[in-house]
Amino acid sequence: MTEILEPRCVTTELSGWGRFSRRSVRMASPRNESEIALLARNGGLIARGSGRAYGDSAIGTKLTLDMRRMNRMLAFDEATGQLTAEAGVLLSDVIATFLPRGWFPYVTPGTKFVTLGGAIAADVHGKNHHINGSFGAFVDWIDVLGADGEIVRIGPDENSEMFEWTLGGMGLTGVIVRAAFRLRRVGSGWIRKTTVPAANLADAMAAFETADEALYSVGWIDCLARGASLGRTLVMTGEHADANDLPRDYRAHPFKTPVRRRFTFPFDAPGIVLNRFSIRAFNALYWQLGLRAPRETLVDYDSFFYPLDRMLGWNRIYGRRGFLQFQCALPLENAKSGLTRLLTETAQAGQGSFLAVLKRLGAQQSRFSFPMEGYTLALDFPATPTALALLKRLDAVVIDHGGRFYLAKDARMSSETLCRSDARIDAFRDMRRMRHLEHTFSSDQSQRFHL
Ligand SMILES: Cc1cc2nc3c(=O)[nH]c(=O)nc-3n(C[C@H](O)[C@H](O)[C@H](O)COP(=O)(O)OP(=O)(O)OC[C@H]3O[C@@H](n4cnc5c(N)ncnc54)[C@H](O)[C@@H]3O)c2cc1C
């Protein structure tokens, strides 16, 4: 009989994508479920995918499991579009393999460098949440390794309660080892994109509501605009193009898209590079370019879904101090007043954000996932004491308006703030206690939130 040896652990420094609060951790890179089971015996572990969550959700209290070696695609069913893969497979690899065959993920976040495990654990949403819901809606089953080291298959019809907790459960229900999820048929690698400049928040929301049948919609907000221009937004919509929508020269190879040169941000930018003046200038320029952009264009999928992926390591632009992302969801009925207050507070603080993204979320009933019917706003700030103070004020606005926060983006919120924003926390804690999960699976984030 072959003896399974516990994989070697190394000590390394880890942080989330925001590079805020780094620390030295023990990390292991298992190759199979037996190795994970051995590593799980001592508890205090969390699975980590690509580390694209902004905060400390993928840092284990005692041990972090780097899942990227478990990255095989195992089976594909042409009839249903169902792909079975190990949890460490990257969405970028799924696209590279299946787009040339006419398939694309139903739901994708704004970066394709996420793993399947990370996409499920955060139950990520894309620009089509209002039509398709979140990633979990296309997951048929998941194999999860629990506190007893055993694998359990969970899905909408099999251990469904555990399935629902695992979607958005941030790795705290066990280690996702493999899963089956569905891809959609597409006719090309191109997107028919429309850009509508909206002069203020009311116009932006009206543009989203008008575009409610567009498959994809997203808004970029100039979050430093004030007064009558508060909330001015470039609202972009998109649809997958068919081969017939493409210029004649492209029709023979509809899945061939330009290979974009990638840049690597070479160093930690000094803090002075990002200040209120450079951010204001960037926001104003981006708005002006948007005004002049053609209203309808054909763009390749990479430019539409993943503009930030072209600059590898772009998170270093905020310098060594790192940055914080704030992402909330506001219920539809309070969205206008909540967004107005959030943008007013941000503009008054002069704490502009390079990336200020607004999306319309559709209805979603879930045990622990982030989305709710309404709007979601995401803002980035350099990690400074002023930004931290502003974020506390923004937290209060979200709570006042019945909204909640996205755990995949959080790096600093208090347990009290989380509990005040989300009535589901107690049930999540009870589930973890009853299933003896809390000592085996824990991250820095779950400790901070006393989950
Ligand atoms: C540029 C950028 C754009 C983004 N845009 C969006 C967006 O539009 N929509 C959106 O929803 N999110 C978005 N995100 C967030 C990102 O999609 C999520 O944080 C996602 O979870 C990251 O996946 P990952 O593989 O990097 O996981 P990690 O960041 O490594 O981990 C995230 C969480 O998943 C858990 N996890 C990872 N693998 C496993 C596993 N095998 N088993 C159990 N748990 C696991 C971790 O414990 C952790 O709690 C964006 C992030 C970036 C950097």
Coordinates of C-alpha atoms and ligand atoms in Angstrom, one line a residue:
M1 CA 0.0 0.0 0.0
T2 CA 1.4 3.5 -0.9
E3 CA 1.7 5.7 2.1
I4 CA 0.4 9.3 1.5
L5 CA 2.8 11.8 2.9
E6 CA 1.6 15.2 4.1
P7 CA 2.8 17.7 1.6
R8 CA 5.6 20.1 2.6
C9 CA 4.6 23.4 4.1
V10 CA 6.5 26.6 3.4
T11 CA 6.4 29.9 5.1
T12 CA 5.6 32.8 2.9
E13 CA 4.1 36.3 3.1
L14 CA 0.5 36.6 1.9
S15 CA -2.1 39.3 1.4
G16 CA -5.2 39.7 -0.6
W17 CA -5.3 41.4 -3.9
G18 CA -5.5 44.8 -2.2
R19 CA -2.1 44.1 -0.5
F20 CA -3.4 45.5 2.7
S21 CA -2.4 43.7 5.9
R22 CA 0.2 41.2 4.8
R23 CA 1.5 38.5 7.1
S24 CA 3.7 35.5 7.2
V25 CA 1.8 32.3 6.8
R26 CA 2.3 28.5 6.4
M27 CA 1.2 27.3 3.0
A28 CA 1.0 23.9 1.3
S29 CA 0.1 23.0 -2.3
P30 CA -1.8 19.7 -2.2
R31 CA -2.0 17.6 -5.4
N32 CA -5.1 15.5 -4.4
E33 CA -7.8 15.1 -1.9
S34 CA -5.8 12.6 0.3
E35 CA -3.2 15.2 0.8
I36 CA -5.9 17.8 1.7
A37 CA -7.4 15.4 4.2
L38 CA -4.0 15.0 5.9
L39 CA -3.4 18.7 6.0
A40 CA -6.9 19.3 7.5
R41 CA -6.3 17.2 10.6
N42 CA -4.7 20.0 12.5
G43 CA -7.4 22.6 11.6
G44 CA -7.1 26.3 11.1
L45 CA -6.9 26.0 7.4
I46 CA -8.5 27.7 4.4
A47 CA -8.3 27.0 0.7
R48 CA -6.8 29.7 -1.6
G49 CA -7.3 30.0 -5.3
S50 CA -5.7 32.9 -7.2
G51 CA -5.7 35.4 -4.4
R52 CA -8.0 37.7 -6.3
A53 CA -10.2 38.4 -3.3
Y54 CA -9.1 41.8 -2.0
G55 CA -8.9 41.1 1.7
D56 CA -7.9 38.3 4.1
S57 CA -10.5 35.7 3.2
A58 CA -8.0 33.4 1.5
I59 CA -5.4 33.5 4.4
G60 CA -5.7 30.5 6.7
T61 CA -5.3 31.1 10.5
K62 CA -2.8 28.3 10.7
L63 CA -2.4 27.0 7.2
T64 CA -3.3 28.2 3.7
L65 CA -3.9 25.6 1.0
D66 CA -2.8 26.8 -2.4
M67 CA -5.2 24.9 -4.7
R68 CA -3.6 25.9 -8.0
R69 CA -1.9 22.5 -8.5
M70 CA -5.3 20.9 -8.7
N71 CA -6.1 22.4 -12.0
R72 CA -7.1 19.6 -14.4
M73 CA -10.2 19.7 -16.6
L74 CA -11.8 16.3 -16.2
A75 CA -14.8 16.0 -18.6
F76 CA -16.9 18.0 -21.0
D77 CA -20.4 17.2 -22.2
E78 CA -21.0 18.8 -25.6
A79 CA -24.7 18.3 -25.3
T80 CA -25.2 20.3 -22.1
G81 CA -22.0 22.4 -22.0
Q82 CA -21.2 20.9 -18.6
L83 CA -17.5 21.0 -17.7
T84 CA -16.2 19.0 -14.8
A85 CA -12.9 20.4 -13.4
E86 CA -10.7 20.5 -10.3
A87 CA -11.1 23.5 -8.1
G88 CA -7.8 25.1 -9.0
V89 CA -8.5 25.5 -12.7
L90 CA -8.5 29.1 -13.9
L91 CA -11.3 30.7 -15.7
S92 CA -8.7 32.0 -18.2
D93 CA -7.8 28.4 -19.0
V94 CA -11.4 27.4 -19.4
I95 CA -11.9 30.3 -21.9
A96 CA -8.7 29.5 -23.7
T97 CA -9.8 25.9 -24.1
F98 CA -13.5 26.3 -24.8
L99 CA -14.0 29.6 -26.6
P100 CA -12.4 28.3 -29.8
R101 CA -15.1 25.6 -29.6
G102 CA -17.9 28.1 -29.1
W103 CA -18.4 28.0 -25.3
F104 CA -18.0 30.7 -22.7
P105 CA -18.7 30.9 -18.9
Y106 CA -22.3 31.9 -18.1
V107 CA -21.0 34.2 -15.4
T108 CA -17.6 35.8 -15.2
P109 CA -16.2 38.4 -12.8
G110 CA -14.1 41.3 -14.0
T111 CA -10.9 39.3 -14.0
K112 CA -10.5 35.9 -15.6
F113 CA -7.6 35.0 -13.3
V114 CA -9.8 33.4 -10.7
T115 CA -10.1 29.7 -9.9
L116 CA -13.2 27.6 -10.1
G117 CA -13.1 27.1 -6.3
G118 CA -12.8 30.9 -5.7
A119 CA -15.7 31.6 -8.1
I120 CA -17.9 29.2 -6.2
A121 CA -16.8 30.2 -2.7
A122 CA -17.5 33.8 -3.4
D123 CA -20.5 33.0 -5.7
V124 CA -19.2 35.6 -8.0
H125 CA -21.4 37.8 -10.2
G126 CA -20.8 39.4 -13.5
K127 CA -22.3 42.1 -15.7
N128 CA -25.3 39.9 -16.4
H129 CA -26.6 39.3 -12.8
H130 CA -29.9 40.9 -13.7
I131 CA -30.5 38.3 -16.3
N132 CA -28.6 35.1 -15.2
G133 CA -27.9 35.5 -11.5
S134 CA -24.6 34.5 -10.0
F135 CA -22.0 31.8 -10.7
G136 CA -23.8 29.2 -8.5
A137 CA -26.8 29.2 -10.7
F138 CA -24.8 27.2 -13.3
V139 CA -23.1 24.8 -10.8
D140 CA -24.5 21.3 -11.0
W141 CA -22.5 19.7 -8.2
I142 CA -19.5 20.3 -6.0
D143 CA -17.3 17.8 -4.2
V144 CA -16.4 19.3 -0.9
L145 CA -13.9 17.9 1.7
G146 CA -15.4 18.5 5.1
A147 CA -14.1 18.6 8.7
D148 CA -13.9 14.7 8.9
G149 CA -11.6 14.6 5.8
E150 CA -14.4 12.9 3.8
I151 CA -15.6 14.1 0.4
V152 CA -19.3 14.9 0.1
R153 CA -21.1 15.6 -3.2
I154 CA -23.5 18.6 -2.9
G155 CA -25.7 20.2 -5.4
P156 CA -29.2 21.7 -6.0
D157 CA -30.8 18.2 -5.5
E158 CA -28.2 16.5 -3.3
N159 CA -27.3 17.8 0.1
S160 CA -28.8 21.0 -1.1
E161 CA -28.6 22.9 2.2
M162 CA -24.8 22.5 2.3
F163 CA -24.7 23.4 -1.4
E164 CA -26.4 26.7 -0.6
W165 CA -24.1 27.5 2.3
T166 CA -21.1 26.7 0.2
L167 CA -22.1 29.3 -2.6
G168 CA -20.7 32.5 -1.1
G169 CA -19.5 30.6 2.0
M170 CA -15.9 31.9 1.4
G171 CA -14.3 28.5 1.9
L172 CA -15.7 28.1 5.4
T173 CA -17.9 25.0 4.6
G174 CA -14.9 23.0 3.5
V175 CA -12.4 22.6 0.7
I176 CA -13.9 22.5 -2.8
V177 CA -12.0 19.8 -4.6
R178 CA -13.9 19.6 -7.9
A179 CA -17.1 20.8 -9.5
A180 CA -19.3 20.5 -12.6
F181 CA -20.6 23.7 -14.1
R182 CA -22.2 24.8 -17.3
L183 CA -20.8 27.0 -20.1
R184 CA -23.0 28.9 -22.6
R185 CA -22.9 28.6 -26.4
V186 CA -21.6 31.7 -28.1
G187 CA -21.3 32.6 -31.8
S188 CA -18.0 34.4 -31.6
G189 CA -15.3 35.9 -29.4
W190 CA -16.7 39.4 -29.9
I191 CA -19.2 41.6 -28.1
R192 CA -21.5 44.2 -29.5
K193 CA -21.0 47.0 -27.1
T194 CA -23.0 50.1 -26.6
T195 CA -21.9 53.1 -24.5
V196 CA -24.4 55.6 -23.1
P197 CA -23.1 58.6 -21.2
A198 CA -25.5 59.5 -18.4
A199 CA -25.1 63.0 -17.0
N200 CA -25.9 62.1 -13.4
L201 CA -27.1 59.3 -11.1
A202 CA -30.8 59.5 -12.0
D203 CA -29.9 59.3 -15.7
A204 CA -27.5 56.4 -15.1
M205 CA -30.2 54.4 -13.2
A206 CA -32.7 55.2 -15.9
A207 CA -30.2 53.9 -18.5
F208 CA -29.8 50.6 -16.6
E209 CA -33.5 50.1 -16.3
T210 CA -34.0 50.8 -20.0
A211 CA -31.3 48.3 -20.8
D212 CA -32.8 45.6 -18.6
E213 CA -33.0 43.2 -21.5
A214 CA -29.3 43.7 -22.5
L215 CA -27.4 40.6 -21.4
Y216 CA -24.5 42.6 -20.0
S217 CA -24.6 46.0 -18.4
V218 CA -22.1 47.9 -16.3
G219 CA -21.5 51.5 -15.4
W220 CA -18.2 53.4 -14.8
I221 CA -18.9 56.3 -12.4
D222 CA -16.9 59.5 -12.2
C223 CA -17.0 59.5 -8.4
L224 CA -15.5 62.9 -8.1
A225 CA -18.2 64.7 -10.0
R226 CA -20.4 66.8 -7.7
G227 CA -23.6 68.9 -7.8
A228 CA -25.8 68.4 -10.8
S229 CA -23.2 66.0 -12.2
L230 CA -23.1 63.8 -9.2
G231 CA -23.0 60.2 -10.3
R232 CA -22.3 60.9 -14.0
T233 CA -21.7 57.5 -15.5
L234 CA -20.7 55.8 -18.7
V235 CA -23.2 53.0 -19.0
M236 CA -22.0 50.1 -21.2
T237 CA -24.1 47.2 -22.4
G238 CA -23.1 44.2 -24.4
E239 CA -24.3 41.1 -26.3
H240 CA -22.4 38.2 -27.7
A241 CA -22.0 38.8 -31.4
D242 CA -22.7 36.1 -33.9
A243 CA -20.4 35.4 -36.8
N244 CA -22.8 37.4 -39.1
D245 CA -22.4 40.5 -36.9
L246 CA -18.6 40.5 -37.7
P247 CA -16.9 42.4 -40.5
R248 CA -16.6 40.1 -43.5
D249 CA -12.9 39.4 -43.0
Y250 CA -13.5 38.1 -39.5
R251 CA -16.4 35.8 -40.3
A252 CA -14.3 32.7 -41.3
H253 CA -12.7 32.7 -37.8
P254 CA -15.2 34.2 -35.4
F255 CA -13.5 33.0 -32.3
K256 CA -10.1 34.4 -33.2
T257 CA -9.6 37.7 -31.3
P258 CA -6.5 39.9 -31.2
V259 CA -3.8 38.7 -28.8
R260 CA -3.4 41.8 -26.6
R261 CA 0.0 42.7 -25.3
R262 CA 0.1 42.4 -21.6
F263 CA 2.0 44.8 -19.4
T264 CA 3.4 44.1 -16.0
F265 CA 3.3 46.9 -13.5
P266 CA 7.0 46.9 -12.6
F267 CA 7.2 48.3 -9.1
D268 CA 5.3 49.6 -6.1
A269 CA 4.3 53.1 -7.1
P270 CA 5.2 55.8 -4.7
G271 CA 2.2 57.1 -2.7
I272 CA 2.4 60.5 -4.5
V273 CA 1.4 59.0 -7.9
L274 CA -2.2 58.5 -6.7
N275 CA -3.5 61.6 -5.1
R276 CA -6.8 63.5 -5.4
F277 CA -5.4 65.5 -8.4
S278 CA -4.3 62.6 -10.5
I279 CA -7.5 60.7 -9.7
R280 CA -9.6 63.7 -10.6
A281 CA -7.6 64.2 -13.9
F282 CA -8.0 60.5 -14.7
N283 CA -11.8 60.5 -14.0
A284 CA -12.3 63.7 -16.1
L285 CA -10.3 62.3 -19.0
Y286 CA -12.1 58.9 -18.9
W287 CA -15.4 60.7 -19.0
Q288 CA -14.4 62.9 -21.9
L289 CA -13.1 59.9 -23.9
G290 CA -16.4 58.1 -23.1
L291 CA -18.4 61.0 -24.5
R292 CA -16.4 60.9 -27.8
A293 CA -16.5 57.1 -28.1
P294 CA -18.7 55.7 -30.8
R295 CA -22.1 54.7 -29.3
E296 CA -22.0 51.2 -30.8
T297 CA -18.8 49.2 -31.3
L298 CA -17.6 45.6 -31.7
V299 CA -15.0 44.7 -29.1
D300 CA -13.2 41.5 -28.3
Y301 CA -14.3 39.6 -25.2
D302 CA -11.1 40.4 -23.4
S303 CA -11.4 44.1 -23.7
F304 CA -15.1 44.0 -22.7
F305 CA -14.9 41.7 -19.7
Y306 CA -11.3 42.0 -18.5
P307 CA -9.8 45.4 -19.2
L308 CA -7.7 45.3 -16.0
D309 CA -6.2 41.9 -16.9
R310 CA -4.0 43.6 -19.5
M311 CA -1.9 45.2 -16.8
L312 CA -0.5 42.3 -14.7
G313 CA 0.2 43.3 -11.1
W314 CA -1.8 46.5 -11.5
N315 CA -2.5 46.3 -7.8
R316 CA 1.0 47.7 -7.2
I317 CA -0.1 51.0 -8.6
Y318 CA -1.3 51.9 -5.1
G319 CA 2.2 51.4 -3.6
R320 CA 3.3 49.4 -0.7
R321 CA 0.6 50.6 1.6
G322 CA -1.9 48.7 -0.6
F323 CA -5.5 49.6 -1.2
L324 CA -9.0 48.9 0.0
Q325 CA -12.1 48.0 -2.0
F326 CA -15.5 48.9 -0.8
Q327 CA -18.4 47.0 -2.5
C328 CA -21.9 47.1 -1.3
A329 CA -25.3 46.0 -2.6
L330 CA -28.3 48.2 -2.0
P331 CA -31.9 47.1 -2.3
L332 CA -33.8 48.5 -5.3
E333 CA -36.2 50.6 -3.3
N334 CA -33.3 52.4 -1.4
A335 CA -30.7 52.3 -4.1
K336 CA -31.1 55.9 -5.4
S337 CA -30.9 57.6 -2.0
G338 CA -28.2 55.2 -0.8
L339 CA -26.0 55.7 -3.9
T340 CA -26.5 59.5 -3.7
R341 CA -25.3 59.5 -0.1
L342 CA -22.3 57.2 -0.8
L343 CA -21.2 59.3 -3.8
T344 CA -21.7 62.6 -1.9
E345 CA -19.6 61.4 1.0
T346 CA -16.9 60.2 -1.3
A347 CA -16.8 63.4 -3.4
Q348 CA -16.8 65.6 -0.3
A349 CA -13.9 63.6 1.2
G350 CA -12.0 64.2 -2.1
Q351 CA -11.2 60.5 -1.9
G352 CA -11.8 59.6 -5.5
S353 CA -11.5 56.1 -6.8
F354 CA -9.9 55.1 -10.1
L355 CA -12.4 52.3 -10.4
A356 CA -16.0 53.1 -9.5
V357 CA -18.2 50.5 -10.9
L358 CA -22.0 50.4 -10.8
K359 CA -24.1 47.3 -11.7
R360 CA -27.7 46.3 -11.6
L361 CA -28.3 43.2 -9.7
G362 CA -31.3 40.9 -10.3
A363 CA -33.4 39.1 -7.7
Q364 CA -31.5 36.4 -5.8
Q365 CA -32.6 34.5 -2.7
S366 CA -29.6 32.8 -1.2
R367 CA -28.3 31.6 2.1
F368 CA -25.1 33.5 2.1
S369 CA -24.3 35.0 -1.3
F370 CA -23.7 38.7 -1.7
P371 CA -26.2 39.8 -4.4
M372 CA -29.7 41.1 -3.7
E373 CA -32.1 42.8 -6.1
G374 CA -30.9 46.3 -6.6
Y375 CA -27.6 48.0 -7.4
T376 CA -24.0 47.3 -6.4
L377 CA -21.3 49.9 -6.2
A378 CA -17.6 49.2 -6.0
L379 CA -14.9 51.8 -5.1
D380 CA -11.1 51.5 -4.6
F381 CA -9.2 53.7 -2.2
P382 CA -5.5 53.8 -1.3
A383 CA -5.2 52.4 2.2
T384 CA -4.8 55.7 4.2
P385 CA -6.2 56.7 7.6
T386 CA -8.5 59.2 5.7
A387 CA -9.8 56.4 3.5
L388 CA -10.4 54.2 6.5
A389 CA -12.4 56.9 8.2
L390 CA -14.4 57.5 5.0
L391 CA -15.1 53.8 4.7
K392 CA -16.7 53.7 8.1
R393 CA -19.0 56.5 7.1
L394 CA -19.9 54.6 3.9
D395 CA -20.6 51.5 6.0
A396 CA -23.1 53.4 8.0
V397 CA -24.9 54.6 4.9
V398 CA -25.2 51.1 3.6
I399 CA -26.6 49.8 6.9
D400 CA -29.1 52.8 7.0
H401 CA -30.3 51.7 3.5
G402 CA -30.7 48.0 4.2
G403 CA -27.7 47.1 2.1
R404 CA -24.9 44.6 2.6
F405 CA -21.2 44.1 1.9
Y406 CA -19.3 41.8 -0.4
L407 CA -17.0 39.6 1.7
A408 CA -14.7 38.9 -1.3
K409 CA -13.8 42.6 -1.3
D410 CA -13.6 43.2 2.4
A411 CA -10.3 43.6 4.3
R412 CA -11.1 45.7 7.3
M413 CA -14.8 45.7 8.4
S414 CA -15.7 44.9 12.0
S415 CA -17.8 42.0 13.1
E416 CA -20.4 44.4 14.5
T417 CA -20.7 46.2 11.1
L418 CA -21.1 42.8 9.3
C419 CA -23.8 41.6 11.8
R420 CA -25.7 44.9 11.5
S421 CA -25.8 44.6 7.7
D422 CA -26.6 41.0 7.3
A423 CA -29.3 39.1 9.2
R424 CA -28.0 35.8 7.9
I425 CA -24.8 35.8 10.0
D426 CA -26.2 34.0 13.0
A427 CA -27.6 31.2 10.9
F428 CA -24.2 30.8 9.2
R429 CA -22.4 30.7 12.6
D430 CA -24.9 28.1 13.9
M431 CA -24.4 25.9 10.7
R432 CA -20.6 26.1 11.2
R433 CA -20.9 25.1 14.9
M434 CA -23.4 22.3 14.3
R435 CA -21.2 20.8 11.6
H436 CA -18.0 21.2 13.6
L437 CA -16.5 23.4 10.9
E438 CA -15.3 26.3 12.8
H439 CA -12.0 24.9 14.1
T440 CA -11.1 23.1 10.9
F441 CA -11.8 25.9 8.4
S442 CA -10.9 29.4 9.4
S443 CA -9.4 32.4 7.7
D444 CA -8.1 35.7 9.0
Q445 CA -11.4 37.2 7.8
S446 CA -13.6 34.6 9.5
Q447 CA -11.7 35.2 12.8
R448 CA -12.2 38.9 12.4
F449 CA -15.9 38.3 12.0
H450 CA -16.1 35.6 14.7
L451 CA -17.7 33.3 12.1
Ligands
LIG1 C1 -9.8 43.0 -11.0 C2 -10.8 42.2 -10.2 C3 -12.1 42.2 -10.6 C4 -13.1 41.5 -9.9 N1 -14.4 41.6 -10.4 C5 -15.4 40.9 -9.8 C6 -16.7 40.9 -10.2 O1 -17.0 41.5 -11.2 N2 -17.6 40.1 -9.6 C7 -17.3 39.4 -8.5 O2 -18.2 38.7 -7.9 N3 -16.0 39.4 -8.0 C8 -15.1 40.1 -8.6 N4 -13.8 40.0 -8.1 C9 -13.5 39.2 -7.0 C10 -13.1 37.8 -7.3 O3 -13.8 37.3 -8.4 C11 -13.4 36.9 -6.1 O4 -12.7 37.3 -5.0 C12 -13.0 35.4 -6.4 O5 -13.3 34.7 -5.2 C13 -11.5 35.3 -6.6 O6 -11.2 33.9 -6.9 P1 -9.7 33.3 -6.5 O7 -9.6 32.0 -7.2 O8 -8.7 34.3 -6.7 O9 -10.0 33.0 -4.9 P2 -9.2 33.6 -3.7 O10 -9.1 35.1 -3.7 O11 -7.9 32.9 -3.5 O12 -10.2 33.1 -2.5 C14 -11.4 33.8 -2.4 C15 -12.3 33.0 -1.5 O13 -12.6 31.7 -2.1 C16 -12.2 30.7 -1.2 N5 -11.7 29.5 -2.0 C17 -10.8 29.6 -3.0 N6 -10.6 28.3 -3.5 C18 -11.4 27.5 -2.8 C19 -11.6 26.1 -2.7 N7 -11.0 25.3 -3.6 N8 -12.4 25.6 -1.8 C20 -13.0 26.4 -0.9 N9 -12.9 27.7 -0.9 C21 -12.0 28.3 -1.8 C22 -11.1 31.3 -0.3 O14 -11.0 30.6 1.0 C23 -11.6 32.7 -0.1 O15 -12.6 32.7 0.9 C24 -12.8 40.7 -8.8 C25 -11.4 40.7 -8.4 C26 -10.5 41.4 -9.1 C27 -9.0 41.4 -8.6

